PDB file of N, CA, C and O in Angstrom:
ATOM      1  N   LEU A   1     -23.014 -26.577 -43.922  1.00 92.00           N
ATOM      2  CA  LEU A   1     -23.790 -28.161 -45.099  1.00 92.00           C
ATOM      3  C   LEU A   1     -24.628 -28.055 -45.869  1.00 92.00           C
ATOM      4  O   LEU A   1     -25.288 -27.010 -45.959  1.00 92.00           O
ATOM      5  N   TYR A   2     -24.010 -28.628 -46.813  1.00 94.00           N
ATOM      6  CA  TYR A   2     -25.042 -28.585 -48.544  1.00 94.00           C
ATOM      7  C   TYR A   2     -25.871 -30.439 -48.912  1.00 94.00           C
ATOM      8  O   TYR A   2     -24.870 -30.924 -48.861  1.00 94.00           O
ATOM      9  N   VAL A   3     -26.880 -29.616 -49.186  1.00 96.00           N
ATOM     10  CA  VAL A   3     -27.337 -31.123 -49.929  1.00 96.00           C
ATOM     11  C   VAL A   3     -27.215 -31.097 -51.257  1.00 96.00           C
ATOM     12  O   VAL A   3     -28.329 -30.106 -52.222  1.00 96.00           O
ATOM     13  N   CYS A   4     -26.849 -31.914 -51.957  1.00 96.00           N
ATOM     14  CA  CYS A   4     -27.083 -31.494 -53.876  1.00 96.00           C
ATOM     15  C   CYS A   4     -27.769 -32.329 -54.191  1.00 96.00           C
ATOM     16  O   CYS A   4     -26.805 -33.469 -54.221  1.00 96.00           O
ATOM     17  N   GLY A   5     -28.689 -32.116 -54.979  1.00 95.00           N
ATOM     18  CA  GLY A   5     -28.351 -33.251 -56.058  1.00 95.00           C
ATOM     19  C   GLY A   5     -29.525 -34.884 -55.428  1.00 95.00           C
ATOM     20  O   GLY A   5     -30.353 -34.281 -54.243  1.00 95.00           O
ATOM     21  N   GLY A   6     -29.557 -35.850 -55.923  1.00 94.00           N
ATOM     22  CA  GLY A   6     -29.924 -37.046 -55.332  1.00 94.00           C
ATOM     23  C   GLY A   6     -31.547 -37.284 -55.921  1.00 94.00           C
ATOM     24  O   GLY A   6     -31.791 -36.710 -57.258  1.00 94.00           O
ATOM     25  N   GLU A   7     -31.584 -38.410 -55.727  1.00 92.00           N
ATOM     26  CA  GLU A   7     -32.963 -38.999 -55.959  1.00 92.00           C
ATOM     27  C   GLU A   7     -33.720 -38.274 -55.821  1.00 92.00           C
ATOM     28  O   GLU A   7     -34.440 -38.298 -54.256  1.00 92.00           O
ATOM     29  N   GLY A   8     -35.841 -38.578 -56.081  1.00 87.00           N
ATOM     30  CA  GLY A   8     -36.994 -38.055 -55.947  1.00 87.00           C
ATOM     31  C   GLY A   8     -37.194 -39.072 -56.506  1.00 87.00           C
ATOM     32  O   GLY A   8     -37.457 -39.621 -57.337  1.00 87.00           O
ATOM     33  N   GLY A   9     -38.835 -39.125 -55.766  1.00 82.00           N
ATOM     34  CA  GLY A   9     -40.116 -39.798 -56.138  1.00 82.00           C
ATOM     35  C   GLY A   9     -40.067 -41.368 -55.617  1.00 82.00           C
ATOM     36  O   GLY A   9     -39.381 -41.524 -54.894  1.00 82.00           O
ATOM     37  N   CYS A  10     -40.693 -41.859 -55.633  1.00 80.00           N
ATOM     38  CA  CYS A  10     -41.106 -43.431 -56.237  1.00 80.00           C
ATOM     39  C   CYS A  10     -39.778 -44.616 -55.950  1.00 80.00           C
ATOM     40  O   CYS A  10     -39.497 -43.920 -57.758  1.00 80.00           O
ATOM     41  N   ASP A  11     -39.516 -44.414 -55.298  1.00 76.00           N
ATOM     42  CA  ASP A  11     -37.757 -45.905 -56.264  1.00 76.00           C
ATOM     43  C   ASP A  11     -37.021 -44.676 -57.189  1.00 76.00           C
ATOM     44  O   ASP A  11     -36.110 -45.565 -57.433  1.00 76.00           O
ATOM     45  N   GLY A  12     -36.841 -43.812 -56.752  1.00 68.00           N
ATOM     46  CA  GLY A  12     -35.577 -43.010 -57.712  1.00 68.00           C
ATOM     47  C   GLY A  12     -36.659 -42.734 -58.648  1.00 68.00           C
ATOM     48  O   GLY A  12     -35.252 -42.554 -59.545  1.00 68.00           O
ATOM     49  N   ALA A  13     -37.129 -41.908 -58.855  1.00 82.00           N
ATOM     50  CA  ALA A  13     -37.886 -42.176 -60.790  1.00 82.00           C
ATOM     51  C   ALA A  13     -37.431 -40.852 -61.109  1.00 82.00           C
ATOM     52  O   ALA A  13     -37.498 -41.369 -62.545  1.00 82.00           O
ATOM     53  N   TYR A  14     -36.860 -39.924 -60.332  1.00 89.00           N
ATOM     54  CA  TYR A  14     -36.035 -38.670 -61.447  1.00 89.00           C
ATOM     55  C   TYR A  14     -34.270 -38.172 -60.398  1.00 89.00           C
ATOM     56  O   TYR A  14     -34.874 -38.552 -59.040  1.00 89.00           O
ATOM     57  N   VAL A  15     -34.784 -37.380 -61.138  1.00 93.00           N
ATOM     58  CA  VAL A  15     -32.453 -37.430 -60.232  1.00 93.00           C
ATOM     59  C   VAL A  15     -32.621 -35.763 -60.319  1.00 93.00           C
ATOM     60  O   VAL A  15     -33.335 -35.218 -61.221  1.00 93.00           O
ATOM     61  N   LEU A  16     -32.338 -35.584 -59.546  1.00 95.00           N
ATOM     62  CA  LEU A  16     -32.607 -34.115 -58.483  1.00 95.00           C
ATOM     63  C   LEU A  16     -31.664 -33.052 -59.327  1.00 95.00           C
ATOM     64  O   LEU A  16     -29.891 -33.555 -59.262  1.00 95.00           O
ATOM     65  N   ASN A  17     -31.501 -31.659 -59.011  1.00 96.00           N
ATOM     66  CA  ASN A  17     -30.473 -30.806 -59.330  1.00 96.00           C
ATOM     67  C   ASN A  17     -30.254 -29.478 -58.545  1.00 96.00           C
ATOM     68  O   ASN A  17     -29.971 -28.494 -58.064  1.00 96.00           O
ATOM     69  N   SER A  18     -31.226 -29.649 -57.606  1.00 96.00           N
ATOM     70  CA  SER A  18     -31.425 -28.893 -56.539  1.00 96.00           C
ATOM     71  C   SER A  18     -30.451 -28.705 -55.364  1.00 96.00           C
ATOM     72  O   SER A  18     -29.643 -29.545 -55.343  1.00 96.00           O
ATOM     73  N   VAL A  19     -29.958 -27.719 -54.840  1.00 97.00           N
ATOM     74  CA  VAL A  19     -29.084 -27.658 -54.012  1.00 97.00           C
ATOM     75  C   VAL A  19     -29.991 -26.725 -52.717  1.00 97.00           C
ATOM     76  O   VAL A  19     -30.609 -25.921 -52.471  1.00 97.00           O
ATOM     77  N   GLU A  20     -29.479 -26.934 -51.211  1.00 96.00           N
ATOM     78  CA  GLU A  20     -29.513 -26.357 -50.463  1.00 96.00           C
ATOM     79  C   GLU A  20     -28.731 -25.982 -49.203  1.00 96.00           C
ATOM     80  O   GLU A  20     -28.032 -26.852 -49.216  1.00 96.00           O
ATOM     81  N   ARG A  21     -28.197 -25.096 -48.410  1.00 94.00           N
ATOM     82  CA  ARG A  21     -27.375 -24.762 -47.330  1.00 94.00           C
ATOM     83  C   ARG A  21     -28.485 -25.190 -46.025  1.00 94.00           C
ATOM     84  O   ARG A  21     -29.132 -24.283 -45.938  1.00 94.00           O
ATOM     85  N   PHE A  22     -27.253 -25.337 -44.540  1.00 95.00           N
ATOM     86  CA  PHE A  22     -28.106 -25.147 -43.143  1.00 95.00           C
ATOM     87  C   PHE A  22     -27.320 -24.165 -42.974  1.00 95.00           C
ATOM     88  O   PHE A  22     -25.841 -24.188 -43.357  1.00 95.00           O
ATOM     89  N   ASP A  23     -28.016 -23.683 -41.744  1.00 94.00           N
ATOM     90  CA  ASP A  23     -28.227 -22.146 -42.317  1.00 94.00           C
ATOM     91  C   ASP A  23     -27.841 -22.480 -39.856  1.00 94.00           C
ATOM     92  O   ASP A  23     -28.557 -22.464 -39.679  1.00 94.00           O
ATOM     93  N   PRO A  24     -26.486 -23.172 -39.386  1.00 95.00           N
ATOM     94  CA  PRO A  24     -26.851 -23.168 -38.561  1.00 95.00           C
ATOM     95  C   PRO A  24     -27.305 -21.979 -37.216  1.00 95.00           C
ATOM     96  O   PRO A  24     -28.116 -22.038 -36.669  1.00 95.00           O
ATOM     97  N   GLU A  25     -26.603 -20.812 -37.946  1.00 96.00           N
ATOM     98  CA  GLU A  25     -27.374 -19.696 -36.674  1.00 96.00           C
ATOM     99  C   GLU A  25     -29.180 -19.006 -37.259  1.00 96.00           C
ATOM    100  O   GLU A  25     -29.538 -18.824 -35.327  1.00 96.00           O
ATOM    101  N   LEU A  26     -29.739 -19.508 -38.067  1.00 96.00           N
ATOM    102  CA  LEU A  26     -30.688 -19.667 -38.598  1.00 96.00           C
ATOM    103  C   LEU A  26     -31.524 -21.054 -38.328  1.00 96.00           C
ATOM    104  O   LEU A  26     -32.864 -20.579 -38.044  1.00 96.00           O
ATOM    105  N   GLU A  27     -31.266 -22.623 -37.934  1.00 96.00           N
ATOM    106  CA  GLU A  27     -31.072 -23.256 -37.486  1.00 96.00           C
ATOM    107  C   GLU A  27     -32.192 -23.891 -39.037  1.00 96.00           C
ATOM    108  O   GLU A  27     -33.617 -24.049 -38.416  1.00 96.00           O
ATOM    109  N   CYS A  28     -32.454 -23.452 -39.793  1.00 97.00           N
ATOM    110  CA  CYS A  28     -32.896 -23.496 -41.280  1.00 97.00           C
ATOM    111  C   CYS A  28     -32.195 -23.528 -42.398  1.00 97.00           C
ATOM    112  O   CYS A  28     -31.055 -23.210 -43.155  1.00 97.00           O
ATOM    113  N   TRP A  29     -32.790 -24.906 -43.612  1.00 97.00           N
ATOM    114  CA  TRP A  29     -32.710 -24.854 -44.767  1.00 97.00           C
ATOM    115  C   TRP A  29     -32.242 -23.701 -45.208  1.00 97.00           C
ATOM    116  O   TRP A  29     -33.936 -23.109 -45.275  1.00 97.00           O
ATOM    117  N   GLU A  30     -31.383 -23.537 -46.777  1.00 95.00           N
ATOM    118  CA  GLU A  30     -32.271 -22.574 -47.666  1.00 95.00           C
ATOM    119  C   GLU A  30     -32.096 -23.087 -48.551  1.00 95.00           C
ATOM    120  O   GLU A  30     -30.638 -23.354 -49.337  1.00 95.00           O
ATOM    121  N   ALA A  31     -32.591 -22.776 -49.756  1.00 97.00           N
ATOM    122  CA  ALA A  31     -32.314 -23.143 -51.146  1.00 97.00           C
ATOM    123  C   ALA A  31     -31.414 -22.328 -52.025  1.00 97.00           C
ATOM    124  O   ALA A  31     -31.825 -20.833 -52.237  1.00 97.00           O
ATOM    125  N   LEU A  32     -30.565 -22.475 -52.836  1.00 96.00           N
ATOM    126  CA  LEU A  32     -30.021 -22.261 -53.458  1.00 96.00           C
ATOM    127  C   LEU A  32     -29.989 -21.752 -55.776  1.00 96.00           C
ATOM    128  O   LEU A  32     -31.289 -23.303 -55.119  1.00 96.00           O
ATOM    129  N   PRO A  33     -29.401 -21.207 -56.128  1.00 97.00           N
ATOM    130  CA  PRO A  33     -29.964 -21.673 -57.477  1.00 97.00           C
ATOM    131  C   PRO A  33     -29.489 -23.040 -57.646  1.00 97.00           C
ATOM    132  O   PRO A  33     -28.787 -23.870 -57.126  1.00 97.00           O
ATOM    133  N   PRO A  34     -30.456 -24.022 -58.750  1.00 97.00           N
ATOM    134  CA  PRO A  34     -29.835 -25.340 -58.599  1.00 97.00           C
ATOM    135  C   PRO A  34     -28.771 -25.556 -59.827  1.00 97.00           C
ATOM    136  O   PRO A  34     -28.856 -24.816 -60.837  1.00 97.00           O
ATOM    137  N   MET A  35     -28.139 -26.846 -59.663  1.00 97.00           N
ATOM    138  CA  MET A  35     -27.122 -26.999 -60.471  1.00 97.00           C
ATOM    139  C   MET A  35     -27.413 -27.009 -61.839  1.00 97.00           C
ATOM    140  O   MET A  35     -28.870 -27.424 -62.197  1.00 97.00           O
ATOM    141  N   ARG A  36     -26.428 -27.279 -62.914  1.00 95.00           N
ATOM    142  CA  ARG A  36     -26.447 -26.944 -63.957  1.00 95.00           C
ATOM    143  C   ARG A  36     -27.006 -28.797 -64.422  1.00 95.00           C
ATOM    144  O   ARG A  36     -27.880 -28.997 -65.653  1.00 95.00           O
ATOM    145  N   ALA A  37     -26.377 -29.595 -63.522  1.00 94.00           N
ATOM    146  CA  ALA A  37     -26.988 -31.236 -63.987  1.00 94.00           C
ATOM    147  C   ALA A  37     -27.383 -31.061 -63.238  1.00 94.00           C
ATOM    148  O   ALA A  37     -27.232 -30.932 -62.108  1.00 94.00           O
ATOM    149  N   HIS A  38     -28.561 -32.551 -63.279  1.00 94.00           N
ATOM    150  CA  HIS A  38     -29.094 -33.097 -62.557  1.00 94.00           C
ATOM    151  C   HIS A  38     -28.183 -34.665 -62.004  1.00 94.00           C
ATOM    152  O   HIS A  38     -27.250 -34.976 -63.033  1.00 94.00           O
ATOM    153  N   ARG A  39     -27.937 -34.648 -61.422  1.00 95.00           N
ATOM    154  CA  ARG A  39     -27.541 -35.933 -60.594  1.00 95.00           C
ATOM    155  C   ARG A  39     -27.924 -36.183 -58.754  1.00 95.00           C
ATOM    156  O   ARG A  39     -27.935 -35.494 -58.742  1.00 95.00           O
ATOM    157  N   PHE A  40     -27.004 -37.363 -58.979  1.00 95.00           N
ATOM    158  CA  PHE A  40     -26.725 -38.171 -56.961  1.00 95.00           C
ATOM    159  C   PHE A  40     -25.997 -39.207 -56.811  1.00 95.00           C
ATOM    160  O   PHE A  40     -25.151 -38.818 -58.483  1.00 95.00           O
ATOM    161  N   ALA A  41     -25.568 -39.259 -55.748  1.00 95.00           N
ATOM    162  CA  ALA A  41     -23.931 -39.989 -55.917  1.00 95.00           C
ATOM    163  C   ALA A  41     -22.906 -38.963 -56.325  1.00 95.00           C
ATOM    164  O   ALA A  41     -21.789 -39.592 -56.612  1.00 95.00           O
ATOM    165  N   ALA A  42     -22.684 -37.622 -56.211  1.00 97.00           N
ATOM    166  CA  ALA A  42     -21.511 -37.319 -56.530  1.00 97.00           C
ATOM    167  C   ALA A  42     -20.935 -36.665 -55.646  1.00 97.00           C
ATOM    168  O   ALA A  42     -21.019 -36.424 -53.945  1.00 97.00           O
ATOM    169  N   ALA A  43     -19.617 -36.227 -55.376  1.00 96.00           N
ATOM    170  CA  ALA A  43     -19.490 -36.128 -55.031  1.00 96.00           C
ATOM    171  C   ALA A  43     -18.720 -34.305 -54.791  1.00 96.00           C
ATOM    172  O   ALA A  43     -18.886 -33.233 -54.757  1.00 96.00           O
ATOM    173  N   ALA A  44     -18.502 -33.966 -53.221  1.00 96.00           N
ATOM    174  CA  ALA A  44     -18.695 -32.319 -53.080  1.00 96.00           C
ATOM    175  C   ALA A  44     -17.347 -31.814 -52.267  1.00 96.00           C
ATOM    176  O   ALA A  44     -17.225 -32.392 -51.676  1.00 96.00           O
ATOM    177  N   ALA A  45     -17.029 -30.225 -52.899  1.00 95.00           N
ATOM    178  CA  ALA A  45     -16.261 -29.988 -51.361  1.00 95.00           C
ATOM    179  C   ALA A  45     -16.030 -28.623 -51.730  1.00 95.00           C
ATOM    180  O   ALA A  45     -16.400 -28.046 -52.935  1.00 95.00           O
ATOM    181  N   ALA A  46     -15.635 -28.259 -50.485  1.00 91.00           N
ATOM    182  CA  ALA A  46     -15.277 -26.499 -50.500  1.00 91.00           C
ATOM    183  C   ALA A  46     -14.007 -26.157 -50.467  1.00 91.00           C
ATOM    184  O   ALA A  46     -12.867 -27.037 -50.374  1.00 91.00           O
ATOM    185  N   CYS A  47     -13.986 -25.167 -51.413  1.00 89.00           N
ATOM    186  CA  CYS A  47     -12.501 -24.780 -52.083  1.00 89.00           C
ATOM    187  C   CYS A  47     -13.236 -23.257 -52.470  1.00 89.00           C
ATOM    188  O   CYS A  47     -13.346 -22.553 -53.613  1.00 89.00           O
ATOM    189  N   GLY A  48     -11.626 -22.660 -51.596  1.00 92.00           N
ATOM    190  CA  GLY A  48     -11.736 -20.968 -51.901  1.00 92.00           C
ATOM    191  C   GLY A  48     -13.007 -20.816 -51.716  1.00 92.00           C
ATOM    192  O   GLY A  48     -13.101 -19.495 -52.382  1.00 92.00           O
ATOM    193  N   GLY A  49     -14.439 -20.592 -50.867  1.00 92.00           N
ATOM    194  CA  GLY A  49     -15.121 -20.003 -50.399  1.00 92.00           C
ATOM    195  C   GLY A  49     -16.595 -19.910 -51.428  1.00 92.00           C
ATOM    196  O   GLY A  49     -17.711 -19.412 -51.513  1.00 92.00           O
ATOM    197  N   ARG A  50     -15.461 -21.525 -52.601  1.00 95.00           N
ATOM    198  CA  ARG A  50     -16.752 -21.840 -53.050  1.00 95.00           C
ATOM    199  C   ARG A  50     -17.378 -23.096 -53.354  1.00 95.00           C
ATOM    200  O   ARG A  50     -16.449 -24.285 -52.180  1.00 95.00           O
ATOM    201  N   LEU A  51     -18.319 -23.846 -53.729  1.00 96.00           N
ATOM    202  CA  LEU A  51     -18.757 -25.431 -53.377  1.00 96.00           C
ATOM    203  C   LEU A  51     -18.524 -26.521 -55.363  1.00 96.00           C
ATOM    204  O   LEU A  51     -19.543 -25.465 -55.967  1.00 96.00           O
ATOM    205  N   CYS A  52     -17.007 -26.896 -54.968  1.00 97.00           N
ATOM    206  CA  CYS A  52     -17.578 -27.440 -56.205  1.00 97.00           C
ATOM    207  C   CYS A  52     -18.508 -28.660 -56.091  1.00 97.00           C
ATOM    208  O   CYS A  52     -18.201 -29.921 -54.383  1.00 97.00           O
ATOM    209  N   VAL A  53     -19.397 -30.053 -56.912  1.00 98.00           N
ATOM    210  CA  VAL A  53     -19.618 -30.952 -57.256  1.00 98.00           C
ATOM    211  C   VAL A  53     -19.183 -31.655 -58.822  1.00 98.00           C
ATOM    212  O   VAL A  53     -19.226 -31.069 -59.629  1.00 98.00           O
ATOM    213  N   LEU A  54     -18.712 -32.848 -58.150  1.00 96.00           N
ATOM    214  CA  LEU A  54     -18.071 -33.442 -59.143  1.00 96.00           C
ATOM    215  C   LEU A  54     -18.715 -34.687 -59.672  1.00 96.00           C
ATOM    216  O   LEU A  54     -18.719 -35.238 -58.347  1.00 96.00           O
ATOM    217  N   GLY A  55     -18.975 -34.754 -60.640  1.00 96.00           N
ATOM    218  CA  GLY A  55     -19.000 -36.658 -61.460  1.00 96.00           C
ATOM    219  C   GLY A  55     -20.630 -36.569 -60.505  1.00 96.00           C
ATOM    220  O   GLY A  55     -21.645 -35.732 -61.400  1.00 96.00           O
ATOM    221  N   GLY A  56     -20.651 -38.554 -60.162  1.00 96.00           N
ATOM    222  CA  GLY A  56     -22.448 -38.564 -60.178  1.00 96.00           C
ATOM    223  C   GLY A  56     -22.510 -39.429 -61.229  1.00 96.00           C
ATOM    224  O   GLY A  56     -22.260 -39.757 -61.668  1.00 96.00           O
ATOM    225  N   SER A  57     -23.810 -39.559 -60.519  1.00 94.00           N
ATOM    226  CA  SER A  57     -24.895 -40.326 -62.230  1.00 94.00           C
ATOM    227  C   SER A  57     -26.542 -39.527 -62.515  1.00 94.00           C
ATOM    228  O   SER A  57     -26.954 -39.013 -61.327  1.00 94.00           O
ATOM    229  N   MET A  58     -26.900 -39.698 -63.697  1.00 88.00           N
ATOM    230  CA  MET A  58     -27.707 -39.471 -64.135  1.00 88.00           C
ATOM    231  C   MET A  58     -29.057 -41.500 -64.083  1.00 88.00           C
ATOM    232  O   MET A  58     -29.804 -40.562 -64.022  1.00 88.00           O
ATOM    233  N   GLY A  59     -28.623 -42.038 -63.943  1.00 82.00           N
ATOM    234  CA  GLY A  59     -28.897 -43.482 -63.323  1.00 82.00           C
ATOM    235  C   GLY A  59     -28.356 -44.337 -64.068  1.00 82.00           C
ATOM    236  O   GLY A  59     -28.930 -45.951 -63.769  1.00 82.00           O
ATOM    237  N   VAL A  60     -27.342 -43.691 -64.996  1.00 81.00           N
ATOM    238  CA  VAL A  60     -27.302 -45.317 -65.820  1.00 81.00           C
ATOM    239  C   VAL A  60     -25.327 -45.235 -66.040  1.00 81.00           C
ATOM    240  O   VAL A  60     -24.944 -46.198 -65.282  1.00 81.00           O
ATOM    241  N   ASP A  61     -25.101 -44.568 -66.052  1.00 87.00           N
ATOM    242  CA  ASP A  61     -23.450 -44.267 -66.853  1.00 87.00           C
ATOM    243  C   ASP A  61     -22.891 -43.182 -65.569  1.00 87.00           C
ATOM    244  O   ASP A  61     -23.652 -41.963 -65.169  1.00 87.00           O
ATOM    245  N   ALA A  62     -21.530 -42.506 -65.742  1.00 92.00           N
ATOM    246  CA  ALA A  62     -21.551 -41.778 -65.021  1.00 92.00           C
ATOM    247  C   ALA A  62     -20.553 -40.807 -65.594  1.00 92.00           C
ATOM    248  O   ALA A  62     -20.799 -40.624 -66.731  1.00 92.00           O
ATOM    249  N   LEU A  63     -21.242 -39.365 -64.311  1.00 92.00           N
ATOM    250  CA  LEU A  63     -21.399 -38.678 -64.769  1.00 92.00           C
ATOM    251  C   LEU A  63     -19.996 -37.797 -64.735  1.00 92.00           C
ATOM    252  O   LEU A  63     -19.148 -38.269 -64.085  1.00 92.00           O
ATOM    253  N   CYS A  64     -18.709 -37.243 -66.288  1.00 92.00           N
ATOM    254  CA  CYS A  64     -17.577 -36.937 -65.937  1.00 92.00           C
ATOM    255  C   CYS A  64     -18.154 -35.796 -66.479  1.00 92.00           C
ATOM    256  O   CYS A  64     -17.518 -34.293 -67.398  1.00 92.00           O
ATOM    257  N   ALA A  65     -18.494 -34.856 -65.615  1.00 93.00           N
ATOM    258  CA  ALA A  65     -18.523 -33.602 -65.515  1.00 93.00           C
ATOM    259  C   ALA A  65     -18.712 -33.110 -63.673  1.00 93.00           C
ATOM    260  O   ALA A  65     -18.776 -33.551 -63.036  1.00 93.00           O
ATOM    261  N   ALA A  66     -18.168 -31.386 -63.790  1.00 97.00           N
ATOM    262  CA  ALA A  66     -18.301 -30.644 -62.957  1.00 97.00           C
ATOM    263  C   ALA A  66     -18.081 -29.518 -63.055  1.00 97.00           C
ATOM    264  O   ALA A  66     -18.419 -28.738 -63.764  1.00 97.00           O
ATOM    265  N   GLU A  67     -19.032 -29.347 -62.204  1.00 97.00           N
ATOM    266  CA  GLU A  67     -19.302 -27.666 -61.597  1.00 97.00           C
ATOM    267  C   GLU A  67     -19.282 -26.764 -59.559  1.00 97.00           C
ATOM    268  O   GLU A  67     -18.620 -27.812 -59.664  1.00 97.00           O
ATOM    269  N   ILE A  68     -18.544 -25.781 -60.351  1.00 97.00           N
ATOM    270  CA  ILE A  68     -18.723 -25.227 -59.320  1.00 97.00           C
ATOM    271  C   ILE A  68     -19.559 -23.962 -59.430  1.00 97.00           C
ATOM    272  O   ILE A  68     -19.944 -23.737 -59.910  1.00 97.00           O
ATOM    273  N   TYR A  69     -20.056 -24.365 -57.548  1.00 97.00           N
ATOM    274  CA  TYR A  69     -20.769 -22.999 -56.853  1.00 97.00           C
ATOM    275  C   TYR A  69     -20.212 -21.439 -56.695  1.00 97.00           C
ATOM    276  O   TYR A  69     -19.497 -22.005 -56.152  1.00 97.00           O
ATOM    277  N   ASN A  70     -20.779 -20.305 -57.169  1.00 95.00           N
ATOM    278  CA  ASN A  70     -19.958 -18.906 -56.467  1.00 95.00           C
ATOM    279  C   ASN A  70     -21.342 -18.080 -55.776  1.00 95.00           C
ATOM    280  O   ASN A  70     -22.135 -17.878 -56.668  1.00 95.00           O
ATOM    281  N   PRO A  71     -20.934 -18.036 -53.828  1.00 92.00           N
ATOM    282  CA  PRO A  71     -22.121 -17.716 -53.370  1.00 92.00           C
ATOM    283  C   PRO A  71     -21.940 -15.665 -53.616  1.00 92.00           C
ATOM    284  O   PRO A  71     -23.257 -15.801 -53.124  1.00 92.00           O
ATOM    285  N   ASP A  72     -20.672 -15.213 -54.053  1.00 94.00           N
ATOM    286  CA  ASP A  72     -20.719 -13.944 -54.446  1.00 94.00           C
ATOM    287  C   ASP A  72     -21.860 -13.602 -55.393  1.00 94.00           C
ATOM    288  O   ASP A  72     -22.347 -12.491 -55.323  1.00 94.00           O
ATOM    289  N   GLU A  73     -21.587 -14.738 -56.772  1.00 94.00           N
ATOM    290  CA  GLU A  73     -22.269 -13.942 -57.599  1.00 94.00           C
ATOM    291  C   GLU A  73     -23.739 -15.425 -57.783  1.00 94.00           C
ATOM    292  O   GLU A  73     -24.942 -14.659 -58.645  1.00 94.00           O
ATOM    293  N   GLY A  74     -24.125 -15.965 -56.527  1.00 95.00           N
ATOM    294  CA  GLY A  74     -25.510 -16.849 -56.519  1.00 95.00           C
ATOM    295  C   GLY A  74     -25.643 -17.600 -58.585  1.00 95.00           C
ATOM    296  O   GLY A  74     -26.358 -17.936 -58.404  1.00 95.00           O
ATOM    297  N   GLN A  75     -24.144 -17.731 -58.235  1.00 96.00           N
ATOM    298  CA  GLN A  75     -24.772 -19.495 -59.791  1.00 96.00           C
ATOM    299  C   GLN A  75     -23.488 -20.461 -59.695  1.00 96.00           C
ATOM    300  O   GLN A  75     -22.301 -19.716 -59.781  1.00 96.00           O
ATOM    301  N   TRP A  76     -23.386 -21.518 -61.400  1.00 97.00           N
ATOM    302  CA  TRP A  76     -22.949 -22.165 -61.112  1.00 97.00           C
ATOM    303  C   TRP A  76     -22.617 -22.434 -62.715  1.00 97.00           C
ATOM    304  O   TRP A  76     -23.404 -21.367 -63.341  1.00 97.00           O
ATOM    305  N   GLU A  77     -20.734 -22.191 -62.571  1.00 96.00           N
ATOM    306  CA  GLU A  77     -20.341 -22.827 -63.506  1.00 96.00           C
ATOM    307  C   GLU A  77     -19.631 -23.822 -63.723  1.00 96.00           C
ATOM    308  O   GLU A  77     -19.387 -24.932 -62.953  1.00 96.00           O
ATOM    309  N   ASP A  78     -19.663 -24.109 -65.281  1.00 96.00           N
ATOM    310  CA  ASP A  78     -18.759 -25.505 -65.181  1.00 96.00           C
ATOM    311  C   ASP A  78     -17.711 -25.632 -65.281  1.00 96.00           C
ATOM    312  O   ASP A  78     -16.742 -24.696 -65.403  1.00 96.00           O
ATOM    313  N   LEU A  79     -16.669 -26.714 -64.878  1.00 93.00           N
ATOM    314  CA  LEU A  79     -14.987 -26.268 -64.542  1.00 93.00           C
ATOM    315  C   LEU A  79     -15.229 -27.708 -65.824  1.00 93.00           C
ATOM    316  O   LEU A  79     -16.294 -28.851 -65.899  1.00 93.00           O
ATOM    317  N   PRO A  80     -13.484 -27.304 -66.040  1.00 87.00           N
ATOM    318  CA  PRO A  80     -12.856 -28.256 -67.071  1.00 87.00           C
ATOM    319  C   PRO A  80     -12.620 -29.489 -67.082  1.00 87.00           C
ATOM    320  O   PRO A  80     -12.352 -30.151 -65.857  1.00 87.00           O
TER     321      PRO A  80
END
C-alpha cells in the first residue's frame, strides 16, 4: 500500500511530493524518496515491481507528467 503526494496545511495550502509505503509484516509506514513533482489527485499503479504515478494536479491545471519509482535503485525517473 502506497500513499503518494496529496495536499497539506490548512485547507490544502500546499501540494506534497512525499511518498510512504505500508509494511504489513512490521505494521508500520516507511518514508520513500519524494517524487520529482508535487501532485495531488494522481493515479498510481504497480507495474513490473515498480510504482508508476500519473497525472494529478498542482492546484490549478492537470499535470501531463508521469514518473516511476524503482525500489532497487531507490529513485524516481520521469516517464515519456
